[in-house]
CSV table of C-alpha atoms and ligand atoms in Angstrom, one decimal:
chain,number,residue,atom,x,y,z
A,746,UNK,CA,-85.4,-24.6,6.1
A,747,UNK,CA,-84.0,-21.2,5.4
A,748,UNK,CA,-80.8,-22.3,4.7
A,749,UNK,CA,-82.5,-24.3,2.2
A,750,UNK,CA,-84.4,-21.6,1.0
A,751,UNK,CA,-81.0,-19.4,0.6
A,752,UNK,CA,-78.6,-22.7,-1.4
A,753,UNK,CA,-81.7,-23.7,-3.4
A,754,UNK,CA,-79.6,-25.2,-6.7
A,755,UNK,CA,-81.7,-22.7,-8.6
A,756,UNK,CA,-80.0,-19.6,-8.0
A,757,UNK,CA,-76.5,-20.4,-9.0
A,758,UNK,CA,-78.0,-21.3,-12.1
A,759,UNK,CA,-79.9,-18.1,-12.4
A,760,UNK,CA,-77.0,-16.3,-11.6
A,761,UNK,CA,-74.8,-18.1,-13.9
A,762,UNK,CA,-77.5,-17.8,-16.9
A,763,UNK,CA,-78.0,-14.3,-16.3
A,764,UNK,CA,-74.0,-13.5,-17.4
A,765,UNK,CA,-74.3,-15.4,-20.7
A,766,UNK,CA,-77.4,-13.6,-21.2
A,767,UNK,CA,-75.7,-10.7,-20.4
A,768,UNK,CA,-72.9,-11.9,-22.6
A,769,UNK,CA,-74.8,-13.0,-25.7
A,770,UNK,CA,-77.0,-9.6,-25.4
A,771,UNK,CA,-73.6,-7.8,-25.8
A,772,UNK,CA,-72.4,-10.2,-28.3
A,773,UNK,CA,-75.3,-10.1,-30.7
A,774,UNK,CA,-75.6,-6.2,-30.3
A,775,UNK,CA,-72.1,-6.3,-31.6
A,776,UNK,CA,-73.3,-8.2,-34.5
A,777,UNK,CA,-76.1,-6.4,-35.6
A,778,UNK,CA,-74.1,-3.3,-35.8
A,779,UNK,CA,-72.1,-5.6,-38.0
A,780,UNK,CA,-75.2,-6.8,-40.1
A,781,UNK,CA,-76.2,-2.9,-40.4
A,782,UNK,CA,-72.5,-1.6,-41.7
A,783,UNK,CA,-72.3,-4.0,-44.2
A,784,UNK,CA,-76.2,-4.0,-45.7
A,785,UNK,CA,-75.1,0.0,-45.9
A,786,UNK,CA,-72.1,-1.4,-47.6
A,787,UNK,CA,-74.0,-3.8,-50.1
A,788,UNK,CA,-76.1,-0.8,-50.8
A,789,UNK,CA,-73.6,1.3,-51.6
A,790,UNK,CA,-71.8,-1.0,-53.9
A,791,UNK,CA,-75.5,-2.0,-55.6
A,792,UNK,CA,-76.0,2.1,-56.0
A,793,UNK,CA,-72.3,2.1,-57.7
A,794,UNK,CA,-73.2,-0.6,-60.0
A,795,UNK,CA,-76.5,0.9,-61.3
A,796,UNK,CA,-74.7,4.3,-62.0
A,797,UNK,CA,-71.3,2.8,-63.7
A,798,UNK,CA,-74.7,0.8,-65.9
A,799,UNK,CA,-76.4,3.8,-66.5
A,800,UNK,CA,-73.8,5.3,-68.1
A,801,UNK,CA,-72.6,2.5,-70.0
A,802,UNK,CA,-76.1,2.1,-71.7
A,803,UNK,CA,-76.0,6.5,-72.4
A,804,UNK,CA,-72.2,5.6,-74.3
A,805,UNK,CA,-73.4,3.0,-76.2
A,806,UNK,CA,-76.7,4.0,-77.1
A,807,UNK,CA,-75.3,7.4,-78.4
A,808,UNK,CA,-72.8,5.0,-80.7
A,809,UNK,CA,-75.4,3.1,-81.6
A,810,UNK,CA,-77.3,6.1,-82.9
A,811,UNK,CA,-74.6,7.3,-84.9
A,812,UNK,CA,-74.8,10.0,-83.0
A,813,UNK,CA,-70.4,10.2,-82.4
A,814,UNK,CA,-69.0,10.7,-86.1
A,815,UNK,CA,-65.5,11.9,-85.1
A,816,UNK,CA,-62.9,9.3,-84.9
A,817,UNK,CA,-61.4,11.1,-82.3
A,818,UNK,CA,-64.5,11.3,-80.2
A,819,UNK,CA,-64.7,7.5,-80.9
A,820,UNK,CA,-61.6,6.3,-80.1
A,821,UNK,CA,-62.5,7.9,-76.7
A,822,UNK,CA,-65.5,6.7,-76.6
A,823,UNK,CA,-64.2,2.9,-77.0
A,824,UNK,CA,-62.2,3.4,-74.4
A,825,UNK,CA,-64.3,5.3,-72.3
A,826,UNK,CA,-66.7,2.0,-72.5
A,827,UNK,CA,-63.9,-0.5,-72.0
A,828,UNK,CA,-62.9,1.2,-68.9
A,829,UNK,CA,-66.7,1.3,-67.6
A,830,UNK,CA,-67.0,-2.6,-68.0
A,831,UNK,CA,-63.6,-3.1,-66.2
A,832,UNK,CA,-65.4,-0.8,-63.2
A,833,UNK,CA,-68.2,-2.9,-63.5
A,834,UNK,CA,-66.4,-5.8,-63.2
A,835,UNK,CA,-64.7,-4.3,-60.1
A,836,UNK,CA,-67.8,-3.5,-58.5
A,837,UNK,CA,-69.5,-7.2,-58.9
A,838,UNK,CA,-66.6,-8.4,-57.2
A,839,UNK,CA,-67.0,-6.0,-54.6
A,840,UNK,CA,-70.6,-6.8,-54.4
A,841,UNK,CA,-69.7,-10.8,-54.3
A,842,UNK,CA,-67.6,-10.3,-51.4
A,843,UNK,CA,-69.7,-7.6,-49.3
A,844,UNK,CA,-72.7,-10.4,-49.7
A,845,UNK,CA,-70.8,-13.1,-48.5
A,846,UNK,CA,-69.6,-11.1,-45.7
A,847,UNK,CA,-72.8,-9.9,-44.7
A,848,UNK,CA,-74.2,-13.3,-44.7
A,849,UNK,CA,-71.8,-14.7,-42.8
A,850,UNK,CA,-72.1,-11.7,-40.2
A,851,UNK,CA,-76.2,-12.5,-40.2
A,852,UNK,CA,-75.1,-16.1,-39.8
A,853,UNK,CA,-73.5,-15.3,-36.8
A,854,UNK,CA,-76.3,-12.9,-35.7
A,855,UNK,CA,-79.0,-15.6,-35.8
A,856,UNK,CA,-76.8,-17.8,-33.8
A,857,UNK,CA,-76.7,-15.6,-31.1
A,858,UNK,CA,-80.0,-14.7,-30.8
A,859,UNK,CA,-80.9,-18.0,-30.7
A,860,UNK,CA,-78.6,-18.8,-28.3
A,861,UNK,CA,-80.3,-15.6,-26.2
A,862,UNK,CA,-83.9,-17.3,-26.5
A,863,UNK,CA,-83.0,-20.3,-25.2
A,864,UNK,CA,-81.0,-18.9,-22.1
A,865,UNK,CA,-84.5,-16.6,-21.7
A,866,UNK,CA,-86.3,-20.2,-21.8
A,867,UNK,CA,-84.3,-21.9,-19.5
A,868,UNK,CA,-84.0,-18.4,-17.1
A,869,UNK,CA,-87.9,-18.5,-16.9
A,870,UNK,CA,-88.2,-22.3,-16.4
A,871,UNK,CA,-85.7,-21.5,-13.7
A,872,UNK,CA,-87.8,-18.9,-12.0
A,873,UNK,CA,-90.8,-20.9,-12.2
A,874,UNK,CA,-89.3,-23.3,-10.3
A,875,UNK,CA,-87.3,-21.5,-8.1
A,876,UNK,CA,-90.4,-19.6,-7.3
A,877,UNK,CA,-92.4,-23.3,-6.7
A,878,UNK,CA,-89.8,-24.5,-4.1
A,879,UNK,CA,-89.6,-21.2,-2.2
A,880,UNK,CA,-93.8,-20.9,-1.5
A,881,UNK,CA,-93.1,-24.4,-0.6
A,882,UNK,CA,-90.4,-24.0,1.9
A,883,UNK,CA,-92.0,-20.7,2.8
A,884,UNK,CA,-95.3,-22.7,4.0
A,885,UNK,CA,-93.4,-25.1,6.0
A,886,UNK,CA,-91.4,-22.6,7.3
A,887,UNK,CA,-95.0,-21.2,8.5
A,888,UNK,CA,-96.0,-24.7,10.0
A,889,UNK,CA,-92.7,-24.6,11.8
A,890,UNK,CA,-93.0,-21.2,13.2
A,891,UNK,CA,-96.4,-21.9,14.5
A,892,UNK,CA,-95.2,-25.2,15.9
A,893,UNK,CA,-92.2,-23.7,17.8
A,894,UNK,CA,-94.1,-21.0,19.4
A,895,UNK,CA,-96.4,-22.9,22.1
A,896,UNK,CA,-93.3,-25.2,22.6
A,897,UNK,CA,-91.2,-22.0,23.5
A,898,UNK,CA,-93.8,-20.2,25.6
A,899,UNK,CA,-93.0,-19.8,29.3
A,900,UNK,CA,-88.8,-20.7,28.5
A,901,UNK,CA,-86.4,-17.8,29.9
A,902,UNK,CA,-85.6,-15.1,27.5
A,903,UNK,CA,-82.1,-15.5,28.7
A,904,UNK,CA,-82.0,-19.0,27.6
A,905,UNK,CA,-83.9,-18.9,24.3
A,906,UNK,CA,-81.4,-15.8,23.0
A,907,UNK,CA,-78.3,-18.0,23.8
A,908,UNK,CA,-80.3,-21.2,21.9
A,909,UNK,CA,-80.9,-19.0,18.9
A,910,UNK,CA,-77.3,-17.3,18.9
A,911,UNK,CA,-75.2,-20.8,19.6
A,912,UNK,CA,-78.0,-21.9,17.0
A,913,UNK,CA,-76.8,-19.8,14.1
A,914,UNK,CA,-72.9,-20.3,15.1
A,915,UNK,CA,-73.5,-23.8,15.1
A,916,UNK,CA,-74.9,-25.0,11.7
A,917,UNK,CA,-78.1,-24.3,13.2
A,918,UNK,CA,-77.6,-27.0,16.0
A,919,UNK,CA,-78.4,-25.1,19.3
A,920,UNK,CA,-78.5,-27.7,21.8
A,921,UNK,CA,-77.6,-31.4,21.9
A,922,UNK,CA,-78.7,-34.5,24.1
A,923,UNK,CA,-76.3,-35.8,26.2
A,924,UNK,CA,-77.0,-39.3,25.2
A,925,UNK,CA,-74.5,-42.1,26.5
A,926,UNK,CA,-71.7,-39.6,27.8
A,927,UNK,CA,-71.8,-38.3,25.0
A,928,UNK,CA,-72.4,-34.7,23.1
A,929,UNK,CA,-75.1,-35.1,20.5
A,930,UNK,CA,-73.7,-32.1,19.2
A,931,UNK,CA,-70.0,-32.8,18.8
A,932,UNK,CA,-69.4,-36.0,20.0
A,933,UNK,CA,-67.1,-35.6,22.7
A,934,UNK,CA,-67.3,-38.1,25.0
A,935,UNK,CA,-67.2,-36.6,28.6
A,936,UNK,CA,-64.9,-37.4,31.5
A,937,UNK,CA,-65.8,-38.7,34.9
A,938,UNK,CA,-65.4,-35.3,36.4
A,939,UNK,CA,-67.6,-33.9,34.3
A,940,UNK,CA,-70.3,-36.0,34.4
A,941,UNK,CA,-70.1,-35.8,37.8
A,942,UNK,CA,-70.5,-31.8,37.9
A,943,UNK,CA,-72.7,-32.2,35.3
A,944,UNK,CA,-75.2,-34.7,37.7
A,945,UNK,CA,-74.3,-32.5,41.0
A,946,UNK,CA,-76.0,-29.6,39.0
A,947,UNK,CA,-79.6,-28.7,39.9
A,948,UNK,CA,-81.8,-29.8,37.3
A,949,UNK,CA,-82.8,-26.3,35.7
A,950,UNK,CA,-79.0,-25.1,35.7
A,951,UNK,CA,-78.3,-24.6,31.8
A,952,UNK,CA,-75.1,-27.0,30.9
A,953,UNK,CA,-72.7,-26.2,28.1
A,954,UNK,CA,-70.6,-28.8,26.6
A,955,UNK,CA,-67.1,-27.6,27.1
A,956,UNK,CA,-66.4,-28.8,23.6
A,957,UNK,CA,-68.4,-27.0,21.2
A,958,UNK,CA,-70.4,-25.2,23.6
A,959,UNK,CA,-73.9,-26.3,22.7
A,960,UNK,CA,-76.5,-26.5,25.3
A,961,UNK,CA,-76.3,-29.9,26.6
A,962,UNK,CA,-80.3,-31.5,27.5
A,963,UNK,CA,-79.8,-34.2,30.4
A,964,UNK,CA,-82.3,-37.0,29.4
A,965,UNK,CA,-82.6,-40.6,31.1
A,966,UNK,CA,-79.8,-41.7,28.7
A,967,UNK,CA,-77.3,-39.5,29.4
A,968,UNK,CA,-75.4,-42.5,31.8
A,969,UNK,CA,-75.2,-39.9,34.7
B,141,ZN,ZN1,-70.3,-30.7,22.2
């Protein structure tokens, strides 16, 4: 039951969720400082736009007035205001391509943190039920635990600390039945001298299989 509890399928998952969490945090922190750099860029290139205007309207309004009577100062102006619209131009192009940047760059964003929420979904569906199966094996674990203790009462120290040792060495198999000549534990098959030691021995002597040593348990159908 505890090794159970410890290779529940549950926890690689967790752990394996928890790095593309991990990842995808990183990732979509990346990206928002993308989103950030290019609104600031957007702005910057809107601002640009609205001054380049500005003084496009003060040019022509002060022609429109009549207020520039000098050729020269004409002539100037004219292609003060030609070279204005040709920065306007610029900066609209700028603007197109910072806008499609950015959403691209918020495309990518939203895909991430979507991506995050789910993992967070699964993560906690994970727990839940990771949580579920360990109460349960816990409370059998309990059962167990209260089963084993009356049934170990009054055995030897001595011989309980080897059961539990050989028990965790051996895929939690402590002792075997010898069953047919045979070791429940690793299937040897024991030989004639052997057995014969084996049924020479008193009956509270503690026999090891020579194989894997396991406790061996002598029962009526050991074929002693
Ligand atoms: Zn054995």
């Amino acid at each position: 039951m505890r090794h159970q509890r410890a290779s529940l399928q549950e926890l690689a998952e967790i752990a394996e969720l928890r790095d593309t969490r991990e990842r995808l945090d990183n990732e979509a922190r990346d990206a928002q400082v993308v989103v950030e750099d290019l609104t600031a860029e957007q702005d910057k290139v809107d601002a640009d736009v609205e001054v380049v205007k500005a003084r496009r309207a003060r040019d022509r309004n002060r022609m429109d007035q009549g207020l520039i009577t000098n050729p020269k100062d004409l002539e100037r102006m004219t292609h003060e205001l030609e070279s204005l619209e040709r920065r306007i131009a610029s900066l609209e192009d700028d603007e197109i391509e910072v806008m499609e940047k950015l959403e691209e760059a918020q495309a990518a964003l939203d895909s991430l943190v979507a991506q995050r929420t789910a993992a967070d979904e699964r993560l906690a569906a994970l727990t839940e039920s990771r949580d579920a199966r360990t109460a349960d094996i816990d409370a059998q674990l309990d059962a167990l635990a209260h089963e084993r203790a009356p049934r170990a009462e009054g055995l030897p120290d001595e011989l309980l600390a080897l059961y539990d040792k050989l028990r965790a060495q051996k895929a939690g198999i402590g002792a075997a039945a010898l069953r047919a000549r045979q070791c429940g534990g690793c299937r040897l098959t024991l030989d004639n001298a052997e057995l014969a030691q084996i049924k020479a021995a008193p009956s509270d002597e503690v026999i090891r299989c020579e194989e894997c040593q396991r406790i061996l348990v002598r029962t009526a159908e050991s074929g002693l």
